[in-house]
Amino acid sequence: MKQFAEYGFEGTSTRAIANAAGAAMSSITYQFGGKEGLYLAAADHIGEQISTIQLPGITALRKAVDDGTLPPTDAIITMLGGMADMMLDERSESWAAFIIREQQKPGEAFDRLFACFMQPMSEAMVELVGMVRTDLSGRKLRAVATGLIGQVIALRAARAAMMRILDITTMGDEERATIREAIQANARATLESGPQGRKGKV
Amino acid sequence: MKQFAEYGFEGTSTRAIANAAGAAMSSITYQFGGKEGLYLAAADHIGEQISTIQLPGITALRKAVDDGTLPPTDAIITMLGGMADMMLDERSESWAAFIIREQQKPGEAFDRLFACFMQPMSEAMVELVGMVRTDLSGRKLRAVATGLIGQVIALRAARAAMMRILDITTMGDEERATIREAIQANARATLESGPQGRKGKV
DNA sequence: GTCTATACTACGATAGAC
DNA sequence: GTCTATCGTAGTATAGAC
């Protein structure tokens, strides 16, 4: 996963992978059928990891909203916070680079990743945003939701530029909190710009 | 540029580049000193292209704001619209993939790209946002500005996922307008969530 | 300044020992 | 199921003709 993320599929050699894993190169052929099989296995592994981390919390948030114990706005803010934390965590570096590369030229690995965690996460987000922004529907609603998600994605996809713009060299707890809170505040403003926000404001 | 964008540095062969260009592979060594020299030349080319397209408009916007003939909020909205149009244009595919790859493991090519157009664009954005969101400064201000920029960046970095979430298969003028307007509305909401927005609202 | 020819290294896949 | 050895191919760089 690390190697594919850093050098891409074509740039990664099975020799280097086998060497880093302390195994023989021929074991890749035996266990995964070849380089491509190993790549797909890495994608599946990433999908399972992210699903395990993110989906339970999102399911709980959705349930709380449906039960009426949590305002949808708060659910969205919490969900975005969780996604931002994941993107800002250094452990997400390998798989994030893998997914970003795969998105530039999506293949079967992307199909699996999307179905595994992107689809359920984004659909939950669209539904929740739809509850708050009742003035929107269809593609307009989805466009607003992707904007919110986009702020989080850019934390990884354009990390190098973001760090320089923010004028930071290391990503510590303080920096993470500042970024997460800014994204959450931006999202709250977007959600409150709908009819409900206007009514209850000032 | 196209080859590096699609397959990455390691995944691109000088043979394939020379073949696509209809020239001899050895000419790369002669003209650019080798594969790496060609890569840096591609980065410089991208930087010059984007600078030419984006910087004049941004300079004009900044001047209009300084002259008092344009509200900073409108300047930010216009600027984000221009960036979104660039990201949504199919001609940006090659160089966008190049830059996104370079960000995952930034090297000298990233330094040049950042200095050439990212730095001037982001600094203009931070300054303009600072004029509207007078309640913010320093890193908090920069974090809000990066959130706005992030929505635009994600249009390219996570294009495959965005398309599926938006439930579209082709990016036509209609889709582009919907996405641009959603990002601009999100940005306006963020800008108006500051002290000036609260005062003038409802 | 661009070409062909070639040197040398590293690639992925496979065969066969254990 | 994992190893070593090896096959054929493709990588970058260079030498030298023109």
Tab-separated table of N, CA, C and O in Angstrom, chain A residues 165, chain B residues 50 53-63 65 70-88 117-131 145-146 148-153 155 180 183-184 187-188 191:
chain	number	residue	atom	x	y	z
A	165	ILE	N	0.326	27.636	2.769
A	165	ILE	CA	-0.604	28.765	2.875
A	165	ILE	C	-0.878	29.062	4.350
A	165	ILE	O	-0.962	30.214	4.761
B	50	ILE	N	-0.576	28.617	-16.024
B	50	ILE	CA	-1.579	29.010	-15.034
B	50	ILE	C	-1.403	30.468	-14.639
B	50	ILE	O	-2.381	31.205	-14.491
B	53	ILE	N	-2.977	32.643	-17.225
B	53	ILE	CA	-4.441	32.592	-17.234
B	53	ILE	C	-5.046	33.310	-16.027
B	53	ILE	O	-5.997	34.066	-16.157
B	54	GLN	N	-4.483	33.087	-14.843
B	54	GLN	CA	-5.147	33.512	-13.617
B	54	GLN	C	-4.662	34.835	-13.026
B	54	GLN	O	-5.462	35.623	-12.520
B	55	LEU	N	-3.353	35.079	-13.067
B	55	LEU	CA	-2.822	36.232	-12.322
B	55	LEU	C	-3.318	37.596	-12.795
B	55	LEU	O	-3.610	38.461	-11.948
B	56	PRO	N	-3.425	37.846	-14.105
B	56	PRO	CA	-3.902	39.176	-14.516
B	56	PRO	C	-5.275	39.503	-13.943
B	56	PRO	O	-5.490	40.605	-13.422
B	57	GLY	N	-6.192	38.577	-14.015
B	57	GLY	CA	-7.531	38.791	-13.472
B	57	GLY	C	-7.515	39.058	-11.982
B	57	GLY	O	-8.230	39.943	-11.487
B	58	ILE	N	-6.681	38.326	-11.261
B	58	ILE	CA	-6.612	38.496	-9.807
B	58	ILE	C	-6.017	39.861	-9.460
B	58	ILE	O	-6.492	40.552	-8.559
B	59	THR	N	-4.988	40.257	-10.197
B	59	THR	CA	-4.401	41.582	-9.988
B	59	THR	C	-5.441	42.672	-10.216
B	59	THR	O	-5.527	43.643	-9.445
B	60	ALA	N	-6.247	42.507	-11.272
B	60	ALA	CA	-7.299	43.489	-11.566
B	60	ALA	C	-8.330	43.539	-10.447
B	60	ALA	O	-8.771	44.623	-10.035
B	61	LEU	N	-8.717	42.373	-9.940
B	61	LEU	CA	-9.684	42.322	-8.843
B	61	LEU	C	-9.141	43.030	-7.601
B	61	LEU	O	-9.835	43.831	-6.970
B	62	ARG	N	-7.895	42.741	-7.279
B	62	ARG	CA	-7.274	43.372	-6.111
B	62	ARG	C	-7.238	44.888	-6.252
B	62	ARG	O	-7.494	45.624	-5.307
B	63	LYS	N	-6.916	45.348	-7.453
B	63	LYS	CA	-6.845	46.788	-7.699
B	63	LYS	C	-8.231	47.429	-7.524
B	63	LYS	O	-8.361	48.485	-6.888
B	65	VAL	N	-10.634	46.384	-5.724
B	65	VAL	CA	-10.974	46.406	-4.301
B	65	VAL	C	-10.246	47.547	-3.602
B	65	VAL	O	-10.848	48.304	-2.819
B	70	LEU	N	-14.994	47.868	-5.933
B	70	LEU	CA	-15.514	46.492	-5.869
B	70	LEU	C	-15.469	46.011	-4.417
B	70	LEU	O	-14.423	46.095	-3.774
B	71	PRO	N	-16.595	45.532	-3.899
B	71	PRO	CA	-16.586	44.995	-2.537
B	71	PRO	C	-15.701	43.746	-2.489
B	71	PRO	O	-15.757	42.923	-3.415
B	72	PRO	N	-14.905	43.573	-1.438
B	72	PRO	CA	-14.014	42.408	-1.355
B	72	PRO	C	-14.769	41.086	-1.463
B	72	PRO	O	-14.251	40.132	-2.038
B	73	THR	N	-15.986	41.045	-0.928
B	73	THR	CA	-16.769	39.808	-1.031
B	73	THR	C	-16.987	39.416	-2.487
B	73	THR	O	-16.783	38.263	-2.873
B	74	ASP	N	-17.342	40.408	-3.314
B	74	ASP	CA	-17.557	40.119	-4.735
B	74	ASP	C	-16.271	39.675	-5.411
B	74	ASP	O	-16.290	38.811	-6.295
B	75	ALA	N	-15.162	40.284	-5.005
B	75	ALA	CA	-13.873	39.906	-5.590
B	75	ALA	C	-13.558	38.444	-5.277
B	75	ALA	O	-13.102	37.687	-6.146
B	76	ILE	N	-13.812	38.025	-4.038
B	76	ILE	CA	-13.550	36.639	-3.636
B	76	ILE	C	-14.440	35.686	-4.431
B	76	ILE	O	-13.973	34.674	-4.954
B	77	ILE	N	-15.722	36.021	-4.545
B	77	ILE	CA	-16.666	35.185	-5.281
B	77	ILE	C	-16.227	35.022	-6.738
B	77	ILE	O	-16.225	33.915	-7.289
B	78	THR	N	-15.822	36.162	-7.349
B	78	THR	CA	-15.359	36.122	-8.736
B	78	THR	C	-14.101	35.282	-8.876
B	78	THR	O	-13.959	34.475	-9.802
B	79	MET	N	-13.188	35.459	-7.943
B	79	MET	CA	-11.919	34.733	-7.981
B	79	MET	C	-12.142	33.233	-7.851
B	79	MET	O	-11.568	32.437	-8.592
B	80	LEU	N	-13.001	32.845	-6.911
B	80	LEU	CA	-13.304	31.419	-6.742
B	80	LEU	C	-13.992	30.864	-7.989
B	80	LEU	O	-13.736	29.730	-8.394
B	81	GLY	N	-14.855	31.689	-8.601
B	81	GLY	CA	-15.510	31.255	-9.834
B	81	GLY	C	-14.505	30.988	-10.936
B	81	GLY	O	-14.601	29.978	-11.643
B	82	GLY	N	-13.525	31.859	-11.064
B	82	GLY	CA	-12.480	31.677	-12.074
B	82	GLY	C	-11.658	30.431	-11.821
B	82	GLY	O	-11.330	29.677	-12.742
B	83	MET	N	-11.331	30.194	-10.543
B	83	MET	CA	-10.563	28.991	-10.201
B	83	MET	C	-11.397	27.743	-10.465
B	83	MET	O	-10.881	26.737	-10.976
B	84	ALA	N	-12.677	27.803	-10.112
B	84	ALA	CA	-13.546	26.641	-10.336
B	84	ALA	C	-13.673	26.345	-11.830
B	84	ALA	O	-13.601	25.187	-12.246
B	85	ASP	N	-13.850	27.408	-12.638
B	85	ASP	CA	-13.947	27.209	-14.089
B	85	ASP	C	-12.699	26.525	-14.627
B	85	ASP	O	-12.772	25.636	-15.474
B	86	MET	N	-11.555	26.946	-14.124
B	86	MET	CA	-10.289	26.343	-14.562
B	86	MET	C	-10.246	24.865	-14.193
B	86	MET	O	-9.879	24.012	-15.007
B	87	MET	N	-10.662	24.549	-12.967
B	87	MET	CA	-10.631	23.159	-12.507
B	87	MET	C	-11.638	22.294	-13.260
B	87	MET	O	-11.421	21.107	-13.460
B	88	LEU	N	-12.752	22.910	-13.660
B	88	LEU	CA	-13.802	22.148	-14.336
B	88	LEU	C	-13.549	22.032	-15.829
B	88	LEU	O	-14.157	21.206	-16.506
B	117	PHE	N	2.607	30.402	-9.005
B	117	PHE	CA	1.211	30.848	-9.040
B	117	PHE	C	0.416	30.559	-7.761
B	117	PHE	O	-0.512	31.287	-7.435
B	118	MET	N	0.792	29.506	-7.011
B	118	MET	CA	0.012	29.199	-5.806
B	118	MET	C	0.173	30.286	-4.763
B	118	MET	O	-0.802	30.728	-4.161
B	119	GLN	N	1.392	30.701	-4.554
B	119	GLN	CA	1.680	31.738	-3.566
B	119	GLN	C	0.932	33.035	-3.855
B	119	GLN	O	0.155	33.506	-2.996
B	120	PRO	N	1.096	33.632	-5.053
B	120	PRO	CA	0.366	34.878	-5.320
B	120	PRO	C	-1.147	34.721	-5.239
B	120	PRO	O	-1.834	35.607	-4.711
B	121	MET	N	-1.680	33.592	-5.723
B	121	MET	CA	-3.131	33.403	-5.687
B	121	MET	C	-3.638	33.270	-4.260
B	121	MET	O	-4.634	33.887	-3.868
B	122	SER	N	-2.942	32.449	-3.451
B	122	SER	CA	-3.422	32.220	-2.095
B	122	SER	C	-3.258	33.459	-1.233
B	122	SER	O	-4.127	33.764	-0.400
B	123	GLU	N	-2.182	34.202	-1.441
B	123	GLU	CA	-1.992	35.419	-0.641
B	123	GLU	C	-3.075	36.451	-0.955
B	123	GLU	O	-3.593	37.124	-0.060
B	124	ALA	N	-3.420	36.563	-2.237
B	124	ALA	CA	-4.507	37.472	-2.614
B	124	ALA	C	-5.799	37.034	-1.933
B	124	ALA	O	-6.554	37.858	-1.396
B	125	MET	N	-6.044	35.732	-1.933
B	125	MET	CA	-7.271	35.218	-1.304
B	125	MET	C	-7.285	35.498	0.192
B	125	MET	O	-8.292	35.972	0.730
B	126	VAL	N	-6.183	35.251	0.862
B	126	VAL	CA	-6.114	35.490	2.311
B	126	VAL	C	-6.354	36.966	2.629
B	126	VAL	O	-7.115	37.301	3.543
B	127	GLU	N	-5.738	37.832	1.852
B	127	GLU	CA	-5.905	39.272	2.106
B	127	GLU	C	-7.356	39.704	1.911
B	127	GLU	O	-7.905	40.459	2.723
B	128	LEU	N	-7.985	39.213	0.841
B	128	LEU	CA	-9.377	39.590	0.562
B	128	LEU	C	-10.313	39.052	1.642
B	128	LEU	O	-11.210	39.759	2.114
B	129	VAL	N	-10.100	37.791	2.028
B	129	VAL	CA	-10.952	37.221	3.079
B	129	VAL	C	-10.767	38.007	4.379
B	129	VAL	O	-11.727	38.257	5.114
B	130	GLY	N	-9.524	38.444	4.622
B	130	GLY	CA	-9.248	39.221	5.825
B	130	GLY	C	-10.000	40.547	5.866
B	130	GLY	O	-10.321	41.062	6.937
B	131	MET	N	-10.280	41.102	4.668
B	131	MET	CA	-11.023	42.369	4.623
B	131	MET	C	-12.485	42.182	5.017
B	131	MET	O	-13.112	43.080	5.574
B	145	ALA	N	-9.648	30.654	4.734
B	145	ALA	CA	-9.354	30.867	3.314
B	145	ALA	C	-9.017	29.545	2.618
B	145	ALA	O	-9.472	29.281	1.499
B	146	THR	N	-8.233	28.690	3.288
B	146	THR	CA	-7.890	27.405	2.671
B	146	THR	C	-9.130	26.531	2.501
B	146	THR	O	-9.203	25.745	1.565
B	148	LEU	N	-12.086	27.640	1.686
B	148	LEU	CA	-12.714	28.117	0.443
B	148	LEU	C	-11.976	27.574	-0.775
B	148	LEU	O	-12.594	27.092	-1.732
B	149	ILE	N	-10.647	27.665	-0.736
B	149	ILE	CA	-9.845	27.189	-1.855
B	149	ILE	C	-9.987	25.669	-1.992
B	149	ILE	O	-10.027	25.129	-3.092
B	150	GLY	N	-10.082	24.988	-0.847
B	150	GLY	CA	-10.185	23.531	-0.851
B	150	GLY	C	-11.378	23.017	-1.635
B	150	GLY	O	-11.285	22.005	-2.328
B	151	GLN	N	-12.491	23.710	-1.536
B	151	GLN	CA	-13.679	23.294	-2.296
B	151	GLN	C	-13.379	23.241	-3.781
B	151	GLN	O	-13.856	22.359	-4.495
B	152	VAL	N	-12.580	24.198	-4.245
B	152	VAL	CA	-12.235	24.262	-5.665
B	152	VAL	C	-11.226	23.175	-6.024
B	152	VAL	O	-11.352	22.495	-7.047
B	153	ILE	N	-10.224	23.012	-5.187
B	153	ILE	CA	-9.183	22.019	-5.455
B	153	ILE	C	-9.773	20.619	-5.557
B	153	ILE	O	-9.398	19.827	-6.413
B	155	LEU	N	-12.426	19.671	-6.713
B	155	LEU	CA	-13.079	19.413	-7.998
B	155	LEU	C	-12.168	18.637	-8.938
B	155	LEU	O	-12.640	17.886	-9.782
B	180	ARG	N	-20.185	25.528	-9.849
B	180	ARG	CA	-19.575	26.832	-9.562
B	180	ARG	C	-20.467	27.650	-8.641
B	180	ARG	O	-20.013	28.237	-7.668
B	183	ILE	N	-20.425	26.424	-5.009
B	183	ILE	CA	-19.207	26.823	-4.301
B	183	ILE	C	-19.251	28.305	-3.962
B	183	ILE	O	-18.881	28.726	-2.862
B	184	GLN	N	-19.738	29.111	-4.901
B	184	GLN	CA	-19.823	30.548	-4.647
B	184	GLN	C	-20.827	30.859	-3.538
B	184	GLN	O	-20.589	31.732	-2.703
B	187	ALA	N	-19.234	29.966	-0.291
B	187	ALA	CA	-18.240	30.978	0.077
B	187	ALA	C	-18.928	32.229	0.618
B	187	ALA	O	-18.502	32.803	1.621
B	188	ARG	N	-20.003	32.644	-0.052
B	188	ARG	CA	-20.721	33.835	0.394
B	188	ARG	C	-21.250	33.648	1.830
B	188	ARG	O	-21.155	34.557	2.662
B	191	LEU	N	-18.379	34.000	4.211
B	191	LEU	CA	-17.946	35.398	4.347
B	191	LEU	C	-18.953	36.198	5.165
B	191	LEU	O	-18.577	37.055	5.961
